[in-house]
PDB file of C-alpha atoms in Angstrom:
ATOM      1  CA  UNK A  52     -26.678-101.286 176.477  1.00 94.00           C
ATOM      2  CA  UNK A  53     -22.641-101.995 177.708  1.00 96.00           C
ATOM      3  CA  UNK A  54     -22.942-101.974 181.699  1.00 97.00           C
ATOM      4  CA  UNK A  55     -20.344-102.638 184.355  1.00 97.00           C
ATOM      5  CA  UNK A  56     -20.531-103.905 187.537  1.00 98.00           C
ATOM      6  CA  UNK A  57     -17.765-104.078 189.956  1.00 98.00           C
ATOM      7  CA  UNK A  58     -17.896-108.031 191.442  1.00 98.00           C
ATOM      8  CA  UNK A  59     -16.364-110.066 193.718  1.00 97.00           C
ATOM      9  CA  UNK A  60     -13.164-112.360 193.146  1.00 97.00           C
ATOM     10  CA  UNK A  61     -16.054-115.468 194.068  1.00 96.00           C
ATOM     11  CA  UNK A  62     -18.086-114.391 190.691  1.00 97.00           C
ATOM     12  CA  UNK A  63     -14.583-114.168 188.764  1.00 98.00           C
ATOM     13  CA  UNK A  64     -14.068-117.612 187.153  1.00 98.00           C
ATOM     14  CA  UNK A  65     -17.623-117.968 185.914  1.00 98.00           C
ATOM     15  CA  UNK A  66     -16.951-114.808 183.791  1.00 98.00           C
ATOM     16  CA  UNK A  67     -13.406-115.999 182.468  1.00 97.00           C
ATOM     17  CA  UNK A  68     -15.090-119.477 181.415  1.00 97.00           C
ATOM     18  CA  UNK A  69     -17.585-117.594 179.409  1.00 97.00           C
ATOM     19  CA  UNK A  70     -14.745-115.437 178.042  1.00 95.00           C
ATOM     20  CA  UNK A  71     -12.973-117.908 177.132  1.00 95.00           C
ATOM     21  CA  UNK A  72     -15.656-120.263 175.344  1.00 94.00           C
ATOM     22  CA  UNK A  73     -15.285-120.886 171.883  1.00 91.00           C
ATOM     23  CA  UNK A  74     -12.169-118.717 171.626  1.00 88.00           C
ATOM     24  CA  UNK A  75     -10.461-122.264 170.234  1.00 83.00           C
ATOM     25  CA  UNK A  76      -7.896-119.266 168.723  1.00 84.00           C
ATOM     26  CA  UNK A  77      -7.240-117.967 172.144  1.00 82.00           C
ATOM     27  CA  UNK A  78      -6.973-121.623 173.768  1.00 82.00           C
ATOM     28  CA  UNK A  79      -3.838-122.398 171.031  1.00 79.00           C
ATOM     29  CA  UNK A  80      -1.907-119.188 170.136  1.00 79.00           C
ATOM     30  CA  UNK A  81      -2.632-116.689 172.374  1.00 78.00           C
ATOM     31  CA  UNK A  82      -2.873-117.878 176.125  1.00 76.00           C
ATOM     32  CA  UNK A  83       0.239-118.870 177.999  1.00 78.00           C
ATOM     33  CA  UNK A  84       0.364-122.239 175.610  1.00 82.00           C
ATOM     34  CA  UNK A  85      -1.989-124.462 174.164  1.00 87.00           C
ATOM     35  CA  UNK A  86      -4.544-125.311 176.898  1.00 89.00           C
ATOM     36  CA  UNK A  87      -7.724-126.599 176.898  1.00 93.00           C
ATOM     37  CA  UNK A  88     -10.486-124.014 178.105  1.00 91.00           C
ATOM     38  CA  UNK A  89     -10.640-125.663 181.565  1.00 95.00           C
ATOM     39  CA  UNK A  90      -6.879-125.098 181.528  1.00 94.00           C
ATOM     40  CA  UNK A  91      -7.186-121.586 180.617  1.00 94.00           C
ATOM     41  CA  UNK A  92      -9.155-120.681 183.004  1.00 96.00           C
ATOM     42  CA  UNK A  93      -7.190-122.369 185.742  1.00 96.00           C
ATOM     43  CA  UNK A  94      -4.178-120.575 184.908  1.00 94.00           C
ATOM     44  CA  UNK A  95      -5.944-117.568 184.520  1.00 95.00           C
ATOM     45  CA  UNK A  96      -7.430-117.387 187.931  1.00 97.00           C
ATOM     46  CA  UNK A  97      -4.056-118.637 189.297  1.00 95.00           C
ATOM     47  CA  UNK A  98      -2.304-115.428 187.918  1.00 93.00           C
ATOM     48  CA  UNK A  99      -5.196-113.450 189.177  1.00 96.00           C
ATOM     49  CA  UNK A 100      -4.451-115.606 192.994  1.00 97.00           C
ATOM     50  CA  UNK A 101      -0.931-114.534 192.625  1.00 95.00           C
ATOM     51  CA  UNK A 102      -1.200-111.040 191.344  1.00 95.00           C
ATOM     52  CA  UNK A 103      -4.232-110.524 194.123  1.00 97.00           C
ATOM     53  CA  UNK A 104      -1.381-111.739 196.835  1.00 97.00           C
ATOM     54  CA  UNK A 105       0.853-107.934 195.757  1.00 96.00           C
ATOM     55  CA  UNK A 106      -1.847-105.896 194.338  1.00 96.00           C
ATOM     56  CA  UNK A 107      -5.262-104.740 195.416  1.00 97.00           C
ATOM     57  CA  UNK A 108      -7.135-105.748 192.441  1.00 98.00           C
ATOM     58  CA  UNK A 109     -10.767-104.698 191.506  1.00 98.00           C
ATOM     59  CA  UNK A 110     -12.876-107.163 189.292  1.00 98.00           C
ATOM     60  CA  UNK A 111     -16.020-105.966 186.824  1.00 98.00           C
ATOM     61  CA  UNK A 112     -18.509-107.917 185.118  1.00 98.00           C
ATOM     62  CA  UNK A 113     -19.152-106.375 181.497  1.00 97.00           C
ATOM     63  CA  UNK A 114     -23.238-106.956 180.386  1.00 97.00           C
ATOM     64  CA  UNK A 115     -25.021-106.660 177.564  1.00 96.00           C
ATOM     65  CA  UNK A 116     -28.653-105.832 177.479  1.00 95.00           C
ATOM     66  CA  UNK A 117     -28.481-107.301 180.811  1.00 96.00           C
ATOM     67  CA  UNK A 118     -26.151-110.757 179.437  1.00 96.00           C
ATOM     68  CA  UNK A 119     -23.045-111.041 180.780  1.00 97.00           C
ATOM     69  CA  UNK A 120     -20.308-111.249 178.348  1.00 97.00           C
ATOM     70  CA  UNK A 121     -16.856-110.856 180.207  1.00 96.00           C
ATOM     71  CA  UNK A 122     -15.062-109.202 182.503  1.00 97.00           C
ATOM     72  CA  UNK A 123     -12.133-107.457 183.298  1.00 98.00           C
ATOM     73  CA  UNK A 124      -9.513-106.797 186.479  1.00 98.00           C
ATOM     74  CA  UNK A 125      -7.678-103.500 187.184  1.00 98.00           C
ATOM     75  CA  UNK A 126      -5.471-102.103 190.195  1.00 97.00           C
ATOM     76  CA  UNK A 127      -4.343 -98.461 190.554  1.00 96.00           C
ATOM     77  CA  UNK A 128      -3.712 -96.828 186.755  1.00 96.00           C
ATOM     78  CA  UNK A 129      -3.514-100.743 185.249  1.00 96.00           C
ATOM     79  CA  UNK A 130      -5.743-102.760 183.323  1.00 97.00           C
ATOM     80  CA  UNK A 131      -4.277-105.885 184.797  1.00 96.00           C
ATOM     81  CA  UNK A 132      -6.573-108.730 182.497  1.00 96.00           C
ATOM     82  CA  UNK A 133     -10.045-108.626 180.113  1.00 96.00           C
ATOM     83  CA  UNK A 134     -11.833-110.814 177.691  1.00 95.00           C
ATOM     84  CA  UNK A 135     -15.046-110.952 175.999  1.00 92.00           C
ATOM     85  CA  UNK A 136     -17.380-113.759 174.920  1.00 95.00           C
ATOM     86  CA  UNK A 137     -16.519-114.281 171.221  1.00 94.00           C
ATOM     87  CA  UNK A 138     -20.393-113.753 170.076  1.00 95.00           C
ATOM     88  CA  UNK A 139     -19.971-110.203 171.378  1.00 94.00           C
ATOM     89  CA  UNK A 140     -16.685-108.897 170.275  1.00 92.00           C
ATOM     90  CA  UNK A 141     -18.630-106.393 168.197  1.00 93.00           C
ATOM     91  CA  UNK A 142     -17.149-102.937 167.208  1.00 94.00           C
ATOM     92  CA  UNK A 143     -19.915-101.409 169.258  1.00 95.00           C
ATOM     93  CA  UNK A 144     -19.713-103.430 171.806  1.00 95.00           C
ATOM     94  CA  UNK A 145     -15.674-102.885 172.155  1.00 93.00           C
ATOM     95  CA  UNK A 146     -15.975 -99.191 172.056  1.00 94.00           C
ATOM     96  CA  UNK A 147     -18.709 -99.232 174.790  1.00 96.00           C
ATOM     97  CA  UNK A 148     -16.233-101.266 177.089  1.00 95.00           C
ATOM     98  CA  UNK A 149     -13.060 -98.964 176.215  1.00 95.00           C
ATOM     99  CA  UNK A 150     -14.958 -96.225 177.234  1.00 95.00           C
ATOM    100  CA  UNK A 151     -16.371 -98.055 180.226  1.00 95.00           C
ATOM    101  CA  UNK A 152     -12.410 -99.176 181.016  1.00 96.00           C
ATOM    102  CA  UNK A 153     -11.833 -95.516 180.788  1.00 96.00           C
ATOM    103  CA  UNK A 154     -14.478 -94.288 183.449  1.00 96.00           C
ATOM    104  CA  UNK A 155     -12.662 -96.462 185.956  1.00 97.00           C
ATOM    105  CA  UNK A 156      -8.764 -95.640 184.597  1.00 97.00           C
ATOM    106  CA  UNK A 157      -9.199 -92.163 183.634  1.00 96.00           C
ATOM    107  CA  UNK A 158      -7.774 -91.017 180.316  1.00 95.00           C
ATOM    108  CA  UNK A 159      -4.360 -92.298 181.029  1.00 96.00           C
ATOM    109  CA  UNK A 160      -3.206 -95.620 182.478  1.00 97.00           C
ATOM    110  CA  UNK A 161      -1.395 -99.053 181.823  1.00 96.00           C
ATOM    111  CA  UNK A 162      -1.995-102.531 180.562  1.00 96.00           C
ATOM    112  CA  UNK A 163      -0.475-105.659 180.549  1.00 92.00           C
ATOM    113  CA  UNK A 164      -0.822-108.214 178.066  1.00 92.00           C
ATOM    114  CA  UNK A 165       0.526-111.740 177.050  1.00 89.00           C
ATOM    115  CA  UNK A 166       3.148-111.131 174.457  1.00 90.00           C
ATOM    116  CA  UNK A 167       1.983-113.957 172.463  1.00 89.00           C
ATOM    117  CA  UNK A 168      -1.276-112.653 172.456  1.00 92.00           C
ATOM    118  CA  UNK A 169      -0.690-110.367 169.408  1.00 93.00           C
ATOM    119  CA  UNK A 170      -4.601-110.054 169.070  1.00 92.00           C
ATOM    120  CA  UNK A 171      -4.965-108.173 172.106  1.00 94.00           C
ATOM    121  CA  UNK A 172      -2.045-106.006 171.552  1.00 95.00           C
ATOM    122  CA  UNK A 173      -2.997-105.030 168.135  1.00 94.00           C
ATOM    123  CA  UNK A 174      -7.194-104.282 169.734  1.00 95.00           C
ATOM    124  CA  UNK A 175      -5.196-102.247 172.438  1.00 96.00           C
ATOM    125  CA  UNK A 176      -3.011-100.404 169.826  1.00 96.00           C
ATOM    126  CA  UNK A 177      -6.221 -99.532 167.416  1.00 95.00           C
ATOM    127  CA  UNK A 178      -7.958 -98.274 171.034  1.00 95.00           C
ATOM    128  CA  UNK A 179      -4.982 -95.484 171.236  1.00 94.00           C
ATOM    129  CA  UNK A 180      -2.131 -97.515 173.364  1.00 96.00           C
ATOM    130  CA  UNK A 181       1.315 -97.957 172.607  1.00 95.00           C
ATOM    131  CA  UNK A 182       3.990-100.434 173.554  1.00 93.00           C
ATOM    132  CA  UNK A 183       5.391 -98.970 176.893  1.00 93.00           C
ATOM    133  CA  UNK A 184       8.809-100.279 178.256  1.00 86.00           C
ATOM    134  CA  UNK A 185       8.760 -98.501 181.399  1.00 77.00           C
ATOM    135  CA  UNK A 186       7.674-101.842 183.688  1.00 72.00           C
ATOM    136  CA  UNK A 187      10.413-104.170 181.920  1.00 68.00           C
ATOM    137  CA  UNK A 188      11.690-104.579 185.221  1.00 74.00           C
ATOM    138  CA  UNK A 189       8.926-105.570 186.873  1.00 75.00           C
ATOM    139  CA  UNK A 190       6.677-107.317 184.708  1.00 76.00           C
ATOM    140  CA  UNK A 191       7.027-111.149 183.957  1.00 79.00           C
ATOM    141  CA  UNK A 192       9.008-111.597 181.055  1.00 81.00           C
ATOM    142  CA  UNK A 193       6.179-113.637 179.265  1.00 80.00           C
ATOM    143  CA  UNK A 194       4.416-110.140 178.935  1.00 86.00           C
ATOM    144  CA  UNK A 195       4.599-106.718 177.373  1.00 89.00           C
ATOM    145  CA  UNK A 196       3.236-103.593 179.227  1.00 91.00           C
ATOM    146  CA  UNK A 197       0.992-100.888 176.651  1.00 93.00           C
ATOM    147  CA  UNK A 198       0.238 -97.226 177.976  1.00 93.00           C
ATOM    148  CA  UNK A 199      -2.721 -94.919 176.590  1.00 93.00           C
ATOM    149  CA  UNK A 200      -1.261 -91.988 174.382  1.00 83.00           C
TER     150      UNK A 200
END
């Protein structure tokens, strides 16, 4: 059973390292460039630093049958950043979380995403978002904004 537990920023990297881990796919196409998983995660928790510095941010641990298998970060009506364990990015699995996402969002919010990272556009498209161009203006210009219709 899909569980979520709202963490601390201290229990963070821990759950991006095991997001990231054999995600080779992730680590050369679809992260800010080709990094190494150690590097990944360091840039990853320094976006998190930065965006933490503006935003009040909220961090969740996602479990499976009691296993942790990723996390994800959200502020006000924005999913701000997610990833799953590659073992466990099941269809199941990824509906239980959307609908987990959803009990903290509500029905109706924002997410930002890498544009490079055309894999989690297209899994936020097929979950019922569309590209939103609304935050141009504030977003950095390495990412794309999607909106729940």
């Amino acid at each position: 059973m899909l569980e979520i537990q709202k963490i601390s920023v201290k229990e963070l990297e821990y759950l991006v390292d095991l997001a990231y881990s054999g995600d080779n796919d992730l680590l050369d196409k679809f992260h800010v460039k080709k990094f190494t998983q150690k590097q990944a995660v360091e840039s990853t928790m320094n976006m998190v630093k930065d965006a933490a510095e503006v935003k009040e941010l909220s961090y969740y641990k996602v479990t499976n049958d009691k296993v942790a298998i990723g996390y994800f970060i959200t502020f006000d009506d924005f999913l701000y950043s997610f990833g799953f364990n590659k073992k466990h990015r099941k269809e199941n699995i990824l509906k239980a979380w959307w609908e987990a996402v959803k009990s903290v969002l509500g029905e109706d919010f924002f997410a930002g995403v890498l544009k490079n990272n055309v894999r989690a556009i297209r899994f936020l498209e097929k979950c019922g978002m569309e590209i939103y161009n609304g935050f141009d203006d504030e977003l950095p210009e390495d990412h794309v904004c999607l909106i729940t219709v």
